[in-house]
Each structure stands twice: as structure tokens, then as C-alpha cells.
Amino acid sequence: MERRRRITDLTREEIATFVATHGGKPFHAAQIARWVFGRGVTDPAGMTDLGRALRDALTQSFDVTPPAVTWNCDEASTTEKALLKLSDSGGDNVEAVLIMEGERTTACISSQAGCPVACVFCASGALGLKRNLTRGEILDQFLAVRSRAESHGRRVSNIVVMGMGEPLLNYEAVLSALDTIHDPEGGGIGARHITISTVGVAKGMQRLLEEGRPFTLAFSLHAPNDALRAELVPFKAAMSIDAMVAAARAWLKDTGREATFEYVMLAGVNAEQEHARELVRRLKGVRGTVNLIPYNENPGFTWRRPSPAAVDMFAEILRAGGLKVSVRKRKGHRILAACGQLRLQALNPGRV
Ligand code: SAH
């Protein structure tokens, strides 16, 4: 069965076309876009300044009901995780996360249902790719997290595309959604506060460089050499480390933004002192920050998080080698906030 288009799937231009074909004026299109993306009102019944005819036309033509969302909250932490039900799902969900720390309020959103990359330590890849999310399904996550943040008296300040899926394999939908999140009359989030995290996919990266949006890039590196990286990120189309470094340089030149290199630390695998020293040699002279992410242990997997002392030592070696380093704080582990863990649990309760 063909899925009905969601109202959030429509771009501003498509809303304008729809309005014109239904006898409305351009300002009606602007009103609708503001209701949907600016205020998160997707049901035309709530669009109080819009005429009856256009409201009815929208309701008849599109799926206007917000997705069912289940929130998982950890009282002690500042992380809340949403499972959004997909309309064609047969029970499948996508994950989005609200992270509140200090002044910063971050929405972490997914780009695909499942993931084809299958990083060996990651729950999202465990069941493969189900399908790409549509632009609307990506925006639905943003709207759900934003409204949740508002209920805590907070405004979303940052967006990271670090949920399930590989964003550069769903380029069109992801970039279209991010453009709306960036649009001052939509999400109004500044480009420097929008981060795309990727294992590096040459075709998508090329396009991103050509089209030149000033978003922030995060490369999932996870290893100081290509052989170890291929074991951890067993995806044929993933770029080599040299290609990622070249892309980071080109991005800095084009946008003035330094990239981040994400490094999930797995005890006994990629988190030894020798790996830190190799990483220093590999990234020497590259401008950017290495973000160390001590592994969030996943009950169904055998990978282990290194000790805090091992993490500190690793970070120290990188700093002494002249690299900029940040270490991700432990967040939301009690609600299984690492990539894909909740969905996997929902699909497969015996395993996780
Ligand atoms: N496919 C993209 C976007 C997903 S980002 C990418 O790989 O960059 C998801 C981030 O969370 C990646 O850096 C990934 O390596 C990390 N991650 C996944 N599972 C994790 C876990 N259990 N603990 C810590 N980080 C994890």
C-alpha cells in the first residue's frame, strides 16, 4: 500500500503550489508553512487564521496526524528518548533524542529506519536497513523533540543527525529537512548548530561540497588506520581515512567550519595507547576536534567501555600530540540512548 504523504513532507514550494491550485494566495502558503514548521501544528483544524476551504483541502490530501510518540525518560539524567511510530511500520519505530545540558538543548534525529552500514558495535545496524525516512518523517522527529523541550521551558539550540541511519545515503530527504530546520520561519536553527554525522560516503560528500550549505560535519572515524576501521565499519562504500581528512579540509576551506572526528572507544579494540599515538600521526596538521565517545555498553553485544583512566590517558596522548579533544559525557545510558538501542529492544525484546 502506498503511504500517504504527510503534511510535513511538503516543502514551502510544494505548499505554495498546492495553495495556488486550490485558489489560495501566496500569503496562505506562508501561513501554512509557519503553522507546520514554525509552530508544529500539523492538523489544519488548529490553523485558526486559515479559511475553511484550504483547511479541508489539506486534510483530504495529506496525512495530518502527528506520529504516535513514546517517551522514555531517565529521571536522573538530562536525556529523553522518543520512539516515533512509522505509519507503515508494522510496529517499527524511529528514535529521536532530546539532550539538555546547561544552556544547550540538542535534538538528535534519525535519517533512516535501520541502517545499512552495520558498524559492528552499533544497535542500529544489527537488523540492517528497513528504508529511508521521508523528509516529513525526519521533520516529525524535530517537531516532537522541540515541543517536548518547550514543555521543559527550553528551546532547541542544536541539531545533530546522529540517530539511526547514514544521512548521506538519504541525501535528498535529510538536506531538505535540515533546510526547513534552518529556515528562520521554520526551525530557525543556525547552520553552525546543525551537525551531520557520517561514516563518509563519497557521492553524498561530493554533493554536499558542491551545494555548500554551512552545516557542521562530524566524521565517524573510530580507528587510526583503514584496516581496523574496515573491521569496525564494514561498509564497502565508506570513505578511507585519507579521503575523510581531505573532505574535512575542503569543508573548512569552503565554509570556515572545522570538522569533528568521532571516535567510539572500545576496550581492547581501538582504545589502547598505541592507537592514540597512531591517531596523532594520522591526524597531524588536520584542523578539527577528536570527540572521544566511551562506548555505551549494549547488553546484546560483547564490546566494552574502557575505564575512565584509559579514556583520560588516550585523550592526554592526543592532546600532547597537538590535537583538540573532547570527551563525551555519559548520557542516558539507563534509557539505552546509544544509537538504535531502543528500537532494537522494541523489535527484539529477547536480545537487548
Ligand atoms: N551513520 C552516521 C550517523 C549515525 S551517528 C555515523 O555513523 O556517523 C551515530 C553515532 O553514535 C556514531 O558516531 C556511532 O559510532 C555512535 N554510536 C553508535 N552506537 C554507539 C554506542 N553503543 N556507544 C557509543 N556510541 C555509539
CSV table of C-alpha atoms and ligand atoms in Angstrom, one decimal:
chain,number,residue,atom,x,y,z
A,1,MET,CA,0.0,0.0,0.0
A,2,GLU,CA,1.3,3.4,-0.9
A,3,ARG,CA,2.0,5.6,2.1
A,4,ARG,CA,0.0,8.8,2.2
A,5,ARG,CA,2.2,11.9,2.1
A,6,ARG,CA,2.5,13.6,5.4
A,7,ILE,CA,1.9,17.3,5.6
A,8,THR,CA,5.4,17.7,6.9
A,9,ASP,CA,6.7,16.1,3.6
A,10,LEU,CA,5.7,19.2,1.7
A,11,THR,CA,8.4,21.8,1.1
A,12,ARG,CA,7.5,25.5,1.1
A,13,GLU,CA,7.4,25.4,-2.7
A,14,GLU,CA,5.0,22.5,-2.7
A,15,ILE,CA,2.8,24.2,-0.2
A,16,ALA,CA,2.7,27.2,-2.5
A,17,THR,CA,1.8,25.1,-5.5
A,18,PHE,CA,-0.9,23.3,-3.5
A,19,VAL,CA,-2.4,26.6,-2.3
A,20,ALA,CA,-2.4,28.1,-5.8
A,21,THR,CA,-4.2,25.1,-7.3
A,22,HIS,CA,-6.8,25.4,-4.6
A,23,GLY,CA,-7.5,29.0,-5.2
A,24,GLY,CA,-5.4,30.4,-2.3
A,25,LYS,CA,-3.0,33.3,-2.2
A,26,PRO,CA,0.8,33.2,-1.6
A,27,PHE,CA,0.3,34.5,1.9
A,28,HIS,CA,-1.8,31.5,2.7
A,29,ALA,CA,1.1,29.3,1.8
A,30,ALA,CA,3.3,31.3,4.2
A,31,GLN,CA,0.7,30.9,6.9
A,32,ILE,CA,0.5,27.1,6.5
A,33,ALA,CA,4.3,26.8,6.5
A,34,ARG,CA,4.5,28.8,9.7
A,35,TRP,CA,1.9,26.7,11.4
A,36,VAL,CA,3.5,23.4,10.4
A,37,PHE,CA,7.2,24.1,10.7
A,38,GLY,CA,7.3,27.3,12.9
A,39,ARG,CA,4.8,26.2,15.5
A,40,GLY,CA,4.5,22.4,14.9
A,41,VAL,CA,0.7,22.5,14.3
A,42,THR,CA,0.2,19.8,11.6
A,43,ASP,CA,-3.6,19.5,11.9
A,44,PRO,CA,-5.3,22.1,9.7
A,45,ALA,CA,-8.1,22.2,12.3
A,46,GLY,CA,-5.7,24.2,14.5
A,47,MET,CA,-4.7,26.7,11.8
A,48,THR,CA,-7.1,29.3,13.0
A,49,ASP,CA,-6.3,32.1,10.6
A,50,LEU,CA,-6.8,29.8,7.5
A,51,GLY,CA,-10.0,29.6,5.6
A,52,ARG,CA,-12.2,26.6,5.8
A,53,ALA,CA,-11.7,25.5,2.1
A,54,LEU,CA,-7.9,25.3,2.4
A,55,ARG,CA,-8.1,23.6,5.7
A,56,ASP,CA,-10.4,20.9,4.3
A,57,ALA,CA,-8.3,20.5,1.1
A,58,LEU,CA,-5.2,19.9,3.2
A,59,THR,CA,-6.9,17.4,5.5
A,60,GLN,CA,-8.3,15.5,2.5
A,61,SER,CA,-5.0,15.4,0.6
A,62,PHE,CA,-2.4,14.6,3.3
A,63,ASP,CA,-1.8,12.7,6.5
A,64,VAL,CA,-2.0,15.4,9.1
A,65,THR,CA,-2.0,13.4,12.3
A,66,PRO,CA,1.3,13.7,14.2
A,67,PRO,CA,3.0,10.3,14.7
A,68,ALA,CA,2.5,8.3,17.9
A,69,VAL,CA,5.4,9.1,20.2
A,70,THR,CA,6.5,7.2,23.3
A,71,TRP,CA,8.9,9.0,25.5
A,72,ASN,CA,11.5,7.2,27.7
A,73,CYS,CA,12.9,9.4,30.4
A,74,ASP,CA,15.7,8.9,32.9
A,75,GLU,CA,14.8,10.9,36.0
A,76,ALA,CA,18.4,11.3,37.0
A,77,SER,CA,19.7,12.3,33.6
A,78,THR,CA,19.1,15.1,31.2
A,79,THR,CA,18.3,12.8,28.2
A,80,GLU,CA,14.9,11.9,27.0
A,81,LYS,CA,14.4,9.5,24.2
A,82,ALA,CA,11.4,9.3,21.8
A,83,LEU,CA,10.2,6.4,19.7
A,84,LEU,CA,8.1,7.6,16.8
A,85,LYS,CA,5.9,5.1,15.2
A,86,LEU,CA,6.2,4.8,11.4
A,87,SER,CA,2.9,4.8,9.6
A,88,ASP,CA,3.7,1.7,7.5
A,89,SER,CA,5.7,0.1,10.2
A,90,GLY,CA,4.0,-3.0,11.4
A,91,GLY,CA,5.3,-1.8,14.8
A,92,ASP,CA,8.6,-0.3,13.7
A,93,ASN,CA,9.8,3.0,15.1
A,94,VAL,CA,12.5,5.6,14.7
A,95,GLU,CA,14.4,7.2,17.5
A,96,ALA,CA,14.9,10.8,18.3
A,97,VAL,CA,16.6,12.1,21.5
A,98,LEU,CA,16.3,15.3,23.5
A,99,ILE,CA,19.5,16.2,25.4
A,100,MET,CA,19.5,19.0,27.9
A,101,GLU,CA,22.8,20.1,29.3
A,102,GLY,CA,23.5,23.6,30.6
A,103,GLU,CA,22.5,26.2,28.1
A,104,ARG,CA,22.4,23.7,25.3
A,105,THR,CA,19.4,21.8,24.2
A,106,THR,CA,20.1,19.3,21.4
A,107,ALA,CA,17.8,17.3,19.2
A,108,CYS,CA,19.4,14.1,17.9
A,109,ILE,CA,17.4,12.8,14.9
A,110,SER,CA,17.5,9.7,12.7
A,111,SER,CA,17.8,9.7,8.9
A,112,GLN,CA,16.8,6.1,8.1
A,113,ALA,CA,14.8,3.3,9.7
A,114,GLY,CA,17.6,0.9,10.5
A,115,CYS,CA,21.0,1.3,8.8
A,116,PRO,CA,22.9,-0.4,6.1
A,117,VAL,CA,26.3,0.5,7.4
A,118,ALA,CA,26.3,-2.1,10.2
A,119,CYS,CA,29.1,-0.8,12.4
A,120,VAL,CA,29.9,-3.9,14.5
A,121,PHE,CA,29.2,-2.2,17.9
A,122,CYS,CA,26.0,-0.3,16.9
A,123,ALA,CA,22.5,-1.5,17.6
A,124,SER,CA,21.0,0.4,14.6
A,125,GLY,CA,22.9,-1.7,12.1
A,126,ALA,CA,22.1,-5.0,13.8
A,127,LEU,CA,18.9,-5.6,11.7
A,128,GLY,CA,20.0,-3.9,8.5
A,129,LEU,CA,18.2,-1.1,6.6
A,130,LYS,CA,14.5,-1.1,6.5
A,131,ARG,CA,14.0,2.0,4.4
A,132,ASN,CA,14.9,5.7,4.0
A,133,LEU,CA,12.9,8.1,6.1
A,134,THR,CA,11.0,10.8,4.2
A,135,ARG,CA,11.6,14.5,4.7
A,136,GLY,CA,8.4,14.6,6.7
A,137,GLU,CA,9.4,11.7,9.0
A,138,ILE,CA,12.7,13.5,9.7
A,139,LEU,CA,10.9,16.8,10.4
A,140,ASP,CA,8.3,15.0,12.6
A,141,GLN,CA,11.2,14.0,14.9
A,142,PHE,CA,12.3,17.6,15.1
A,143,LEU,CA,8.8,18.8,15.9
A,144,ALA,CA,8.3,16.2,18.6
A,145,VAL,CA,11.6,16.9,20.3
A,146,ARG,CA,11.1,20.7,20.0
A,147,SER,CA,7.6,20.5,21.6
A,148,ARG,CA,9.0,18.2,24.4
A,149,ALA,CA,11.8,20.7,25.0
A,150,GLU,CA,9.2,23.5,25.2
A,151,SER,CA,7.3,21.6,27.8
A,152,HIS,CA,10.5,21.8,29.9
A,153,GLY,CA,10.8,25.6,29.2
A,154,ARG,CA,13.7,25.1,26.8
A,155,ARG,CA,14.3,25.9,23.1
A,156,VAL,CA,16.2,23.5,20.9
A,157,SER,CA,19.6,25.1,20.2
A,158,ASN,CA,21.3,22.3,18.3
A,159,ILE,CA,20.5,19.6,15.9
A,160,VAL,CA,22.7,16.5,15.4
A,161,VAL,CA,21.9,13.9,12.7
A,162,MET,CA,23.4,11.2,14.8
A,163,GLY,CA,20.4,8.9,15.4
A,164,MET,CA,19.7,5.9,13.3
A,165,GLY,CA,20.9,5.6,9.7
A,166,GLU,CA,23.5,7.1,7.5
A,167,PRO,CA,22.4,10.6,6.4
A,168,LEU,CA,24.5,10.8,3.2
A,169,LEU,CA,22.7,7.7,1.9
A,170,ASN,CA,19.4,9.6,2.2
A,171,TYR,CA,20.7,12.8,1.0
A,172,GLU,CA,17.7,14.4,-0.6
A,173,ALA,CA,15.3,13.9,2.4
A,174,VAL,CA,17.9,14.8,5.0
A,175,LEU,CA,19.1,18.0,3.4
A,176,SER,CA,15.5,19.1,2.6
A,177,ALA,CA,14.5,18.6,6.3
A,178,LEU,CA,17.6,20.4,7.5
A,179,ASP,CA,16.9,23.3,5.2
A,180,THR,CA,13.5,23.6,6.9
A,181,ILE,CA,15.0,23.3,10.3
A,182,HIS,CA,17.4,26.0,9.4
A,183,ASP,CA,14.8,28.3,7.8
A,184,PRO,CA,14.1,31.3,10.1
A,185,GLU,CA,10.4,30.8,9.5
A,186,GLY,CA,10.7,27.0,10.2
A,187,GLY,CA,13.0,25.7,12.9
A,188,GLY,CA,15.2,28.8,13.0
A,189,ILE,CA,18.3,26.9,14.0
A,190,GLY,CA,21.6,28.4,12.8
A,191,ALA,CA,23.7,26.4,10.4
A,192,ARG,CA,26.7,26.2,12.7
A,193,HIS,CA,24.4,24.5,15.2
A,194,ILE,CA,23.3,21.8,12.8
A,195,THR,CA,25.7,18.8,12.6
A,196,ILE,CA,25.6,15.9,10.1
A,197,SER,CA,27.4,12.8,11.3
A,198,THR,CA,28.6,10.4,8.6
A,199,VAL,CA,30.9,7.4,8.1
A,200,GLY,CA,31.8,9.3,4.9
A,201,VAL,CA,30.1,8.3,1.6
A,202,ALA,CA,31.9,9.8,-1.4
A,203,LYS,CA,29.0,10.6,-3.6
A,204,GLY,CA,27.0,12.4,-0.9
A,205,MET,CA,30.1,14.2,0.4
A,206,GLN,CA,30.8,15.4,-3.1
A,207,ARG,CA,27.3,16.7,-3.4
A,208,LEU,CA,27.5,18.4,0.0
A,209,LEU,CA,30.7,20.1,-1.0
A,210,GLU,CA,29.2,21.3,-4.3
A,211,GLU,CA,26.0,22.5,-2.8
A,212,GLY,CA,27.8,24.2,0.1
A,213,ARG,CA,25.5,24.5,3.0
A,214,PRO,CA,27.4,25.8,6.0
A,215,PHE,CA,26.4,23.0,8.4
A,216,THR,CA,28.9,21.3,10.7
A,217,LEU,CA,30.3,17.9,9.7
A,218,ALA,CA,31.2,15.1,12.0
A,219,PHE,CA,33.1,12.1,10.6
A,220,SER,CA,32.7,8.7,12.4
A,221,LEU,CA,36.3,7.7,12.4
A,222,HIS,CA,36.6,5.1,15.2
A,223,ALA,CA,40.1,3.8,14.2
A,224,PRO,CA,43.6,5.3,13.4
A,225,ASN,CA,44.1,3.1,10.3
A,226,ASP,CA,41.9,1.8,7.5
A,227,ALA,CA,42.4,-1.9,8.3
A,228,LEU,CA,40.9,-1.6,11.8
A,229,ARG,CA,38.3,0.8,10.6
A,230,ALA,CA,37.2,-1.7,7.9
A,231,GLU,CA,36.6,-4.2,10.7
A,232,LEU,CA,34.6,-1.8,12.8
A,233,VAL,CA,32.8,-0.1,9.9
A,234,PRO,CA,32.4,-2.9,7.5
A,235,PHE,CA,30.7,-0.8,4.8
A,236,LYS,CA,32.3,-1.0,1.3
A,237,ALA,CA,31.3,2.5,0.3
A,238,ALA,CA,32.7,4.2,3.4
A,239,MET,CA,35.4,6.6,2.5
A,240,SER,CA,39.1,6.0,3.5
A,241,ILE,CA,40.6,8.0,6.4
A,242,ASP,CA,42.6,10.0,3.9
A,243,ALA,CA,39.5,10.8,1.9
A,244,MET,CA,37.7,11.9,5.1
A,245,VAL,CA,40.7,14.1,6.0
A,246,ALA,CA,40.7,15.6,2.5
A,247,ALA,CA,36.9,16.3,2.8
A,248,ALA,CA,37.3,17.9,6.2
A,249,ARG,CA,40.0,20.2,4.7
A,250,ALA,CA,37.8,21.1,1.7
A,251,TRP,CA,34.8,21.7,4.1
A,252,LEU,CA,36.9,24.1,6.2
A,253,LYS,CA,38.1,25.9,3.1
A,254,ASP,CA,34.5,26.3,1.8
A,255,THR,CA,32.6,27.0,4.9
A,256,GLY,CA,35.1,28.1,7.5
A,257,ARG,CA,33.9,25.2,9.8
A,258,GLU,CA,36.2,22.7,11.3
A,259,ALA,CA,35.0,19.1,11.3
A,260,THR,CA,34.7,16.8,14.3
A,261,PHE,CA,36.1,13.3,14.2
A,262,GLU,CA,34.1,10.9,16.3
A,263,TYR,CA,35.9,8.0,17.9
A,264,VAL,CA,33.8,5.4,19.8
A,265,MET,CA,36.2,3.8,22.3
A,266,LEU,CA,36.0,0.1,22.6
A,267,ALA,CA,38.2,-1.5,25.3
A,268,GLY,CA,41.0,-3.7,24.0
A,269,VAL,CA,40.0,-2.9,20.4
A,270,ASN,CA,40.8,0.7,19.4
A,271,ALA,CA,41.4,2.4,22.7
A,272,GLU,CA,44.9,1.4,23.6
A,273,GLN,CA,47.8,3.9,23.9
A,274,GLU,CA,49.3,2.7,20.6
A,275,HIS,CA,46.0,3.6,18.9
A,276,ALA,CA,46.2,7.1,20.3
A,277,ARG,CA,49.8,7.5,19.1
A,278,GLU,CA,48.9,6.3,15.7
A,279,LEU,CA,45.9,8.7,15.6
A,280,VAL,CA,48.3,11.6,16.4
A,281,ARG,CA,50.5,10.7,13.4
A,282,ARG,CA,47.4,10.2,11.2
A,283,LEU,CA,45.7,13.5,12.0
A,284,LYS,CA,48.8,15.7,12.4
A,285,GLY,CA,48.1,19.1,11.0
A,286,VAL,CA,44.4,18.5,10.5
A,287,ARG,CA,42.2,21.2,11.9
A,288,GLY,CA,39.3,19.8,13.9
A,289,THR,CA,38.4,18.1,17.1
A,290,VAL,CA,38.5,14.5,18.0
A,291,ASN,CA,35.4,13.6,20.0
A,292,LEU,CA,36.1,10.6,22.1
A,293,ILE,CA,32.9,8.6,22.9
A,294,PRO,CA,33.4,5.9,25.5
A,295,TYR,CA,31.3,3.0,24.3
A,296,ASN,CA,27.8,2.9,25.6
A,297,GLU,CA,27.5,-0.8,26.5
A,298,ASN,CA,24.7,-2.7,24.9
A,299,PRO,CA,23.6,-5.8,26.6
A,300,GLY,CA,23.3,-7.8,23.4
A,301,PHE,CA,26.9,-7.0,22.4
A,302,THR,CA,30.2,-8.1,23.8
A,303,TRP,CA,32.1,-4.8,23.3
A,304,ARG,CA,33.2,-3.0,26.5
A,305,ARG,CA,33.7,0.6,27.5
A,306,PRO,CA,37.3,1.4,28.5
A,307,SER,CA,38.0,2.5,32.1
A,308,PRO,CA,37.9,6.3,32.8
A,309,ALA,CA,41.6,6.1,33.4
A,310,ALA,CA,42.2,4.6,29.9
A,311,VAL,CA,40.0,7.3,28.4
A,312,ASP,CA,41.9,10.0,30.1
A,313,MET,CA,45.3,8.5,29.1
A,314,PHE,CA,44.1,8.3,25.4
A,315,ALA,CA,42.9,11.9,25.5
A,316,GLU,CA,46.2,13.0,27.1
A,317,ILE,CA,48.2,11.4,24.3
A,318,LEU,CA,46.1,13.1,21.6
A,319,ARG,CA,46.4,16.5,23.4
A,320,ALA,CA,50.2,16.1,23.8
A,321,GLY,CA,50.3,15.4,20.1
A,322,GLY,CA,48.7,18.7,19.3
A,323,LEU,CA,45.1,17.5,18.6
A,324,LYS,CA,42.0,19.1,20.0
A,325,VAL,CA,40.0,16.6,22.0
A,326,SER,CA,36.6,16.5,23.7
A,327,VAL,CA,35.3,13.5,25.7
A,328,ARG,CA,31.6,12.8,25.6
A,329,LYS,CA,29.9,12.6,28.9
A,330,ARG,CA,27.9,9.6,29.8
A,331,LYS,CA,24.3,10.4,29.0
A,332,GLY,CA,21.1,8.5,29.1
A,333,HIS,CA,22.7,5.1,29.4
A,334,ARG,CA,19.8,4.0,31.7
A,335,ILE,CA,17.4,4.5,28.9
A,336,LEU,CA,19.6,2.9,26.3
A,337,ALA,CA,20.4,6.2,24.5
A,338,ALA,CA,23.1,4.9,22.2
A,339,CYS,CA,22.2,4.7,18.5
A,340,GLY,CA,19.5,2.2,17.8
A,341,GLN,CA,19.3,0.6,21.1
A,342,LEU,CA,15.7,1.3,22.0
A,343,ARG,CA,14.4,0.4,18.6
A,344,LEU,CA,16.2,-2.9,18.7
A,345,GLN,CA,14.8,-3.5,22.1
A,346,ALA,CA,11.3,-2.8,20.9
A,347,LEU,CA,11.7,-5.1,17.8
A,348,ASN,CA,13.5,-7.8,19.6
A,349,PRO,CA,12.9,-7.8,23.3
A,350,GLY,CA,14.8,-11.0,24.0
A,351,ARG,CA,18.1,-9.7,22.6
A,352,VAL,CA,18.7,-6.5,24.4
B,1,SAH,N1,25.8,6.8,10.3
B,1,SAH,C1,26.2,8.1,10.9
B,1,SAH,C2,25.2,8.6,11.8
B,1,SAH,C3,24.9,7.8,13.0
B,1,SAH,S1,25.7,8.6,14.2
B,1,SAH,C4,27.5,7.9,11.6
B,1,SAH,O1,28.0,6.8,11.8
B,1,SAH,O2,28.2,8.9,11.8
B,1,SAH,C5,25.8,7.5,15.5
B,1,SAH,C6,27.0,7.8,16.3
B,1,SAH,O3,26.8,7.1,17.5
B,1,SAH,C7,28.2,7.3,15.6
B,1,SAH,O4,29.4,8.1,15.9
B,1,SAH,C8,28.3,5.9,16.2
B,1,SAH,O5,29.5,5.4,16.1
B,1,SAH,C9,27.9,6.2,17.7
B,1,SAH,N2,27.4,5.0,18.4
B,1,SAH,C10,26.6,4.0,18.0
B,1,SAH,N3,26.4,3.1,18.9
B,1,SAH,C11,27.1,3.5,20.0
B,1,SAH,C12,27.3,3.0,21.3
B,1,SAH,N4,26.7,1.9,21.7
B,1,SAH,N5,28.0,3.7,22.2
B,1,SAH,C13,28.6,4.9,21.8
B,1,SAH,N6,28.4,5.4,20.6
B,1,SAH,C14,27.7,4.7,19.7
